[in-house]
Coordinates of C-alpha atoms in Angstrom, one line a residue:
M30 CA 14.6 29.3 19.6
D31 CA 17.2 31.8 18.0
D32 CA 19.6 29.2 18.4
E33 CA 20.1 27.0 16.7
P34 CA 21.9 23.1 17.0
E35 CA 25.9 23.4 17.0
R36 CA 27.3 21.6 13.4
T37 CA 29.1 22.1 10.7
K38 CA 28.9 24.5 8.0
R39 CA 29.5 22.3 5.2
W40 CA 32.9 25.4 4.2
E41 CA 34.3 24.5 7.9
G42 CA 34.0 20.8 6.8
G43 CA 36.9 18.4 5.8
Y44 CA 37.8 18.9 1.9
E45 CA 36.2 16.4 -0.1
R46 CA 36.8 14.7 -3.4
T47 CA 32.6 14.9 -4.9
W48 CA 34.0 13.9 -8.1
E49 CA 35.5 10.6 -6.5
I50 CA 32.2 8.6 -6.6
L51 CA 32.4 8.6 -10.2
K52 CA 33.7 5.6 -12.4
E53 CA 34.8 4.4 -16.0
D54 CA 34.4 1.8 -17.6
E55 CA 36.3 -0.5 -19.7
S56 CA 34.5 1.7 -22.2
G57 CA 35.3 4.8 -20.5
S58 CA 31.6 5.7 -19.8
L59 CA 29.9 7.1 -16.9
K60 CA 27.0 5.4 -17.5
A61 CA 26.8 2.2 -15.2
T62 CA 28.6 4.4 -12.3
I63 CA 24.6 7.1 -13.1
D64 CA 22.7 4.2 -13.0
D65 CA 23.6 3.1 -9.8
I66 CA 23.5 5.9 -8.2
L67 CA 19.2 7.3 -9.8
F68 CA 18.8 3.1 -8.7
K69 CA 19.4 3.9 -5.6
A70 CA 17.9 7.3 -5.0
K71 CA 14.8 4.7 -6.2
R72 CA 15.2 2.9 -3.6
K73 CA 15.9 5.1 -0.9
R74 CA 12.0 6.3 -0.1
L75 CA 10.3 2.3 0.6
Y76 CA 13.0 2.7 3.3
E77 CA 11.9 5.7 4.9
H78 CA 8.7 4.7 5.4
H79 CA 7.4 4.8 9.2
G80 CA 6.8 1.2 9.3
Q81 CA 3.7 0.9 12.2
V82 CA 3.8 4.2 14.3
R83 CA 0.6 6.1 15.2
L84 CA -0.1 8.8 11.4
G85 CA -2.5 11.2 10.9
M86 CA -4.6 9.2 8.3
M87 CA -7.2 12.1 8.6
R88 CA -5.8 15.3 7.1
H89 CA -6.0 18.8 6.7
L90 CA -3.2 20.3 4.6
Y91 CA -2.7 23.9 3.5
V92 CA -0.3 24.3 0.2
V93 CA 1.1 27.9 0.8
V94 CA 2.2 29.1 -3.0
D95 CA 5.0 31.9 -3.1
G96 CA 3.7 34.5 -5.8
S97 CA 6.7 37.1 -5.2
R98 CA 9.0 38.1 -8.4
T99 CA 11.7 35.5 -7.9
M100 CA 8.7 33.2 -9.0
E101 CA 9.8 34.8 -12.2
D102 CA 13.0 33.1 -13.2
Q103 CA 13.7 31.2 -15.1
D104 CA 16.5 28.5 -13.7
L105 CA 12.7 26.0 -14.2
K106 CA 11.9 25.7 -17.0
P107 CA 10.1 27.5 -18.3
N108 CA 10.1 29.8 -15.3
R109 CA 9.5 28.5 -11.4
L110 CA 5.5 29.6 -11.1
T111 CA 4.4 27.5 -14.5
C112 CA 6.9 24.6 -13.3
T113 CA 4.8 24.9 -9.7
L114 CA 1.7 24.9 -10.4
K115 CA 2.2 21.8 -13.0
L116 CA 3.8 19.9 -10.5
L117 CA 1.1 20.6 -7.8
E118 CA -1.4 19.8 -10.0
Y119 CA 0.0 16.1 -9.9
F120 CA 0.6 16.4 -6.3
V121 CA -3.1 17.0 -5.6
E122 CA -4.1 14.1 -7.6
E123 CA -1.2 11.7 -6.2
Y124 CA -2.0 13.7 -3.1
F125 CA -5.7 12.4 -3.0
D126 CA -5.1 9.4 -4.5
Q127 CA -3.1 8.3 -0.6
N128 CA -5.9 9.8 1.1
P129 CA -9.1 10.2 0.6
I130 CA -10.6 11.6 3.3
S131 CA -8.3 14.2 4.1
Q132 CA -8.7 18.0 2.4
I133 CA -6.0 20.5 1.0
G134 CA -6.6 23.9 0.2
L135 CA -4.5 26.3 -1.5
I136 CA -2.8 30.0 -0.3
V137 CA -0.6 32.2 -2.7
T138 CA 1.1 34.9 -0.8
K139 CA 2.7 38.4 -3.2
S140 CA 3.0 41.7 -2.5
K141 CA 3.2 41.8 1.1
R142 CA 0.0 40.5 1.5
A143 CA -2.3 36.4 1.7
E144 CA -5.0 35.4 -0.2
K145 CA -6.7 31.8 -0.4
M146 CA -7.0 29.8 -3.5
T147 CA -9.3 27.4 -2.4
E148 CA -10.5 26.6 1.2
L149 CA -10.0 23.6 3.1
S150 CA -12.2 20.4 0.8
G151 CA -11.9 17.6 -0.8
N152 CA -12.4 18.3 -4.4
S153 CA -9.3 17.6 -6.1
K154 CA -11.3 19.0 -9.8
K155 CA -11.6 22.2 -7.9
H156 CA -8.1 22.3 -6.7
V157 CA -6.5 21.5 -9.8
T158 CA -8.8 24.0 -12.3
A159 CA -7.3 26.9 -9.3
L160 CA -3.9 26.2 -10.2
K161 CA -4.6 26.0 -14.1
K162 CA -6.4 29.4 -13.6
A163 CA -3.1 30.5 -11.1
V164 CA -0.8 30.5 -14.8
D165 CA -1.4 33.6 -16.0
M166 CA -0.7 35.0 -12.4
N167 CA 0.7 38.3 -11.9
C168 CA 4.0 37.8 -9.8
S169 CA 4.9 40.3 -7.8
G170 CA 6.2 42.2 -4.2
E171 CA 8.0 39.6 -2.0
P172 CA 6.6 37.0 -0.2
S173 CA 4.9 37.6 3.3
L174 CA 5.2 34.3 5.9
Y175 CA 3.4 35.9 8.8
N176 CA 0.3 36.4 6.7
S177 CA 0.2 33.6 5.0
L178 CA 0.6 31.1 8.1
N179 CA -1.8 33.5 10.8
L180 CA -4.4 33.2 7.5
A181 CA -4.0 28.8 7.5
M182 CA -4.7 29.0 11.4
Q183 CA -7.0 30.6 11.5
T184 CA -8.8 28.3 9.8
L185 CA -6.6 25.0 10.8
K186 CA -7.0 25.8 14.0
H187 CA -10.9 24.9 14.4
V188 CA -10.3 21.4 12.9
P189 CA -11.6 18.3 15.1
G190 CA -8.3 17.9 17.6
H191 CA -7.9 13.9 16.0
T192 CA -6.7 15.0 12.8
S193 CA -3.2 16.8 11.6
R194 CA -2.4 20.3 10.5
E195 CA -0.1 21.1 8.8
V196 CA 0.8 23.3 6.1
L197 CA 3.5 23.6 3.0
I198 CA 5.0 25.8 1.8
V199 CA 7.2 26.8 -1.4
F200 CA 9.1 29.5 -1.3
S201 CA 10.9 30.8 -3.5
S202 CA 12.1 34.1 -2.4
L203 CA 15.1 35.0 0.1
T204 CA 13.5 37.2 1.8
T205 CA 10.1 37.6 3.4
C206 CA 8.1 41.4 4.5
D207 CA 6.1 40.1 8.0
P208 CA 3.8 42.9 10.2
A209 CA 5.1 41.1 13.2
N210 CA 7.6 39.4 15.3
I211 CA 6.8 35.2 13.7
Y212 CA 9.0 33.7 16.7
D213 CA 5.8 34.3 18.4
L214 CA 3.8 33.6 15.8
V215 CA 6.4 30.2 15.8
K216 CA 4.9 29.4 18.9
C217 CA 1.1 30.0 18.8
L218 CA 1.5 27.2 15.3
K219 CA 3.8 24.8 18.3
A220 CA 1.0 25.3 20.2
V221 CA -2.0 24.2 18.1
K222 CA 0.0 22.0 17.4
I223 CA 0.4 22.7 13.7
R224 CA 2.8 21.3 11.9
V225 CA 5.1 23.5 8.9
S226 CA 7.1 22.1 6.4
I227 CA 9.6 24.2 3.7
I228 CA 10.0 23.4 0.3
G229 CA 12.6 25.9 -1.4
L230 CA 13.5 26.8 -4.6
S231 CA 16.5 29.4 -3.8
A232 CA 18.9 28.8 -0.4
E233 CA 17.9 27.9 2.9
V234 CA 16.6 30.8 5.0
R235 CA 17.6 30.9 8.6
V236 CA 13.6 31.6 9.6
C237 CA 12.8 28.8 7.8
T238 CA 14.6 26.5 9.3
V239 CA 13.9 27.5 12.9
L240 CA 10.2 27.4 11.5
A241 CA 10.3 24.4 10.5
R242 CA 12.2 22.7 13.4
E243 CA 10.5 24.3 15.9
T244 CA 7.1 22.7 14.9
G245 CA 8.4 19.9 13.8
G246 CA 8.2 19.8 10.1
T247 CA 10.5 19.2 7.3
Y248 CA 12.9 21.6 5.4
H249 CA 14.6 21.2 2.0
V250 CA 15.9 23.2 -0.5
I251 CA 15.5 21.4 -4.1
L252 CA 18.5 20.8 -6.6
D253 CA 16.2 20.7 -10.1
E254 CA 13.2 19.2 -11.9
S255 CA 13.5 16.2 -10.6
H256 CA 14.8 16.5 -6.6
Y257 CA 11.4 19.0 -6.9
K258 CA 9.0 16.6 -7.5
E259 CA 11.1 13.8 -5.0
L260 CA 10.4 16.7 -2.3
L261 CA 7.6 17.4 -2.5
M262 CA 5.9 13.1 -3.1
Y263 CA 7.5 13.2 0.2
H264 CA 4.6 14.7 1.7
V265 CA 1.6 12.6 0.2
S266 CA 2.8 10.2 2.8
P267 CA 1.2 10.8 6.0
P268 CA 3.4 12.3 9.0
P269 CA 3.7 10.4 12.1
A270 CA 0.7 12.0 14.5
S271 CA 1.7 13.6 17.6
S272 CA 1.6 11.5 21.0
S273 CA -0.7 14.3 21.8
S274 CA -3.0 14.0 19.1
E275 CA -6.7 13.0 20.9
C276 CA -8.2 10.0 20.2
S277 CA -11.9 9.7 19.7
L278 CA -14.5 8.0 17.8
I279 CA -15.3 9.4 14.4
R280 CA -19.2 9.1 12.5
M281 CA -19.0 8.3 8.8
G282 CA -21.9 7.6 6.7
F283 CA -21.2 4.4 3.3
P284 CA -24.1 6.0 0.6
Q285 CA -24.0 3.7 -2.0
H286 CA -25.2 5.8 -5.8
T287 CA -28.6 5.2 -6.6
I288 CA -30.2 6.7 -10.1
A289 CA -33.8 6.5 -9.8
S290 CA -35.4 4.2 -13.3
L291 CA -37.1 6.7 -16.1
S292 CA -40.0 4.7 -16.1
D293 CA -41.2 5.6 -12.2
Q294 CA -43.9 8.6 -11.6
D295 CA -42.9 9.5 -9.1
A296 CA -38.8 9.7 -9.9
K297 CA -38.3 13.8 -9.7
P298 CA -35.1 15.2 -10.9
S299 CA -33.0 17.2 -8.0
F300 CA -30.2 19.6 -7.1
S301 CA -26.7 18.1 -5.7
M302 CA -25.6 20.1 -2.5
A303 CA -22.6 21.0 -4.6
Q304 CA -24.1 22.9 -7.4
L305 CA -25.2 25.0 -4.5
E306 CA -21.6 26.2 -4.8
N307 CA -20.5 25.3 -7.9
N308 CA -22.4 26.3 -11.4
S309 CA -19.9 24.2 -13.6
E310 CA -21.3 21.3 -11.6
P311 CA -24.8 19.2 -13.3
G312 CA -27.9 20.7 -12.7
L313 CA -31.4 18.9 -12.2
T314 CA -29.9 14.9 -12.5
L315 CA -32.2 11.4 -11.1
G316 CA -29.6 9.6 -9.3
G317 CA -26.6 10.1 -6.7
Y318 CA -25.2 9.5 -3.1
F319 CA -27.9 10.7 -0.7
C320 CA -26.6 11.5 2.7
P321 CA -27.8 8.1 5.3
Q322 CA -28.2 10.7 7.9
C323 CA -30.2 14.1 6.3
R324 CA -30.6 12.8 2.9
A325 CA -28.8 15.5 0.8
K326 CA -27.5 14.0 -2.4
Y327 CA -24.3 14.3 -3.6
C328 CA -21.9 13.4 -6.8
E329 CA -19.2 12.5 -5.6
L330 CA -17.3 11.0 -2.8
P331 CA -15.8 11.2 -0.1
V332 CA -17.2 14.5 1.6
E333 CA -18.5 16.5 5.0
C334 CA -22.7 17.0 4.3
K335 CA -23.6 20.0 4.4
I336 CA -26.5 19.9 6.2
C337 CA -25.1 17.4 9.2
G338 CA -21.3 18.2 9.1
L339 CA -21.5 13.7 8.8
T340 CA -18.5 12.0 6.4
L341 CA -19.5 10.8 3.5
V342 CA -16.9 8.3 1.8
S343 CA -17.0 4.9 0.2
A344 CA -15.5 1.4 1.6
P345 CA -12.1 1.4 -0.5
H346 CA -11.3 5.5 0.4
L347 CA -11.2 4.3 3.7
A348 CA -9.3 1.1 3.0
R349 CA -6.8 3.6 0.6
S350 CA -6.4 5.4 3.9
Y351 CA -6.4 2.4 6.6
H352 CA -2.6 1.3 3.9
H353 CA -1.3 3.7 5.6
L354 CA -0.4 1.9 9.4
F355 CA 0.6 -1.4 7.8
P356 CA 2.2 -1.0 5.1
L357 CA 3.6 -4.3 3.1
D358 CA 7.3 -5.3 4.3
A359 CA 10.4 -4.2 2.4
F360 CA 11.2 -7.1 -0.5
Q361 CA 14.6 -8.6 -0.5
E362 CA 17.4 -7.5 -3.0
V363 CA 18.9 -9.9 -4.5
P364 CA 22.1 -9.1 -7.1
L365 CA 21.2 -10.6 -10.6
A366 CA 24.0 -12.9 -11.2
E367 CA 22.7 -14.6 -8.1
Y368 CA 19.6 -14.9 -8.5
Q369 CA 18.0 -18.6 -9.4
G370 CA 14.8 -18.0 -10.5
E371 CA 13.2 -17.1 -13.5
R372 CA 14.0 -13.8 -15.2
Y373 CA 10.9 -12.8 -16.4
C374 CA 9.1 -9.8 -13.2
Q375 CA 6.3 -11.5 -12.3
G376 CA 4.2 -7.5 -11.9
C377 CA 4.8 -6.5 -15.7
Q378 CA 6.5 -10.1 -17.2
G379 CA 9.3 -7.7 -18.7
E380 CA 12.9 -9.1 -18.4
M381 CA 14.8 -8.0 -15.4
K382 CA 17.3 -6.1 -16.6
D383 CA 17.6 -4.4 -13.7
Q384 CA 20.8 -5.0 -11.2
S385 CA 19.0 -6.5 -8.9
V386 CA 16.4 -8.1 -8.4
F387 CA 13.7 -8.2 -5.5
I388 CA 11.7 -11.1 -3.2
C389 CA 8.6 -11.2 -1.7
K390 CA 9.5 -12.8 1.7
V391 CA 6.1 -14.7 1.7
C392 CA 5.8 -16.1 -1.7
Q393 CA 9.0 -15.7 -3.2
N394 CA 7.6 -14.0 -5.7
A395 CA 10.0 -11.8 -8.0
F396 CA 9.5 -8.0 -9.2
C397 CA 11.9 -5.4 -11.0
V398 CA 13.0 -2.0 -9.3
E399 CA 10.2 0.0 -11.2
C400 CA 7.3 -2.8 -10.7
D401 CA 9.2 -2.8 -6.4
L402 CA 8.0 1.1 -6.6
F403 CA 4.4 0.9 -7.9
V404 CA 3.9 -2.0 -5.0
H405 CA 5.2 -0.1 -2.3
E406 CA 3.6 3.6 -3.3
S407 CA 0.0 2.2 -5.2
L408 CA -0.9 -1.0 -4.6
H409 CA 0.2 -1.1 -1.2
C410 CA -0.1 -5.2 -1.8
C411 CA 2.1 -8.4 -3.0
P412 CA 0.2 -9.2 -6.4
G413 CA 1.9 -13.0 -5.7
C414 CA -0.3 -13.4 -3.2
I415 CA -3.0 -12.4 -3.5
H416 CA -2.8 -15.0 -6.8
E417 CA -2.4 -17.5 -3.8
H418 CA -4.1 -16.2 -1.6
P419 CA -7.5 -14.9 -3.5
A420 CA -10.5 -13.8 -1.2
P421 CA -13.2 -16.0 -0.6
I422 CA -16.4 -16.2 -2.9
P423 CA -19.3 -15.3 -1.2
V424 CA -22.1 -17.5 -1.6

């Protein structure tokens, strides 16, 4: 495990003239080259989708946040902690938007210990509230990778085998203070099929490289705040499932929102199950989602019924998760100078100003780069194709 694959270190490689990619135009400006670099960066993610492979649609993810004293460094503004928490709030919202039937949990590690900020849950509001409160957290001591991973493993190893088990570590320190040999823990993580990915805020650390490689995760070190956000967004899409993961039919309930009429004499207000664990939830109400199996009441979906364990979702939630299995094909890129059609985007109706236009191979409609990204990353279906082939109207 300790043997790294042979590769040429950066300082051992050939002399690279990295500045030569920057070329001036006739007026002496570098804007055209920089725009080209940004344009390629925007398109890069679209070519990295996994295609039609088996994905872990029901995900259980623990995010481990480094709370050591290195999080007070100000290379990210205003400091690493505030920047990290702000980006994680955005990440949590995007995660549940793209993976509505998945769950997430938060762990913080500092002073050689690890503790849970939130348990695994499908309630994004609870996680965002915890992240907002953590802004005032006191950063101290060293982190402990061992304690963090062990804490996450104690929960993840009990989740069903058909779900994906993942840990994402935001690691700021260059050291870790562990009570035991972490390489023994890596073997345990690998045995229970937990994938560990790491985003480093300082520099590459060998133990993180080994940890990610052995568990099938990824390890990247950020360049700046925009790169940091891009690396986080990489973990929004579900990863490919391991070939040995279990296959099983999952019981799900699809409750409809019902509201009792105020004129109904038999209508009685009641508490939702969420009220039992969170006093900030609405109190007595007349309506809600009722579990079709045990009739327990909930205020929002998706949720796992606390009484009978049935997963309660709505049809749109299931459809959003289904999109990942059949991603929309990449649009054909055509230089703007060669494009013969109208110079207006079919998505935003704006004028085409980028160096290329993107044409759907099915309906032949043209889109700008921003709409192309939106269609592939959020919408998951071509607006032109939907317009030409609308859904049948029920009789």
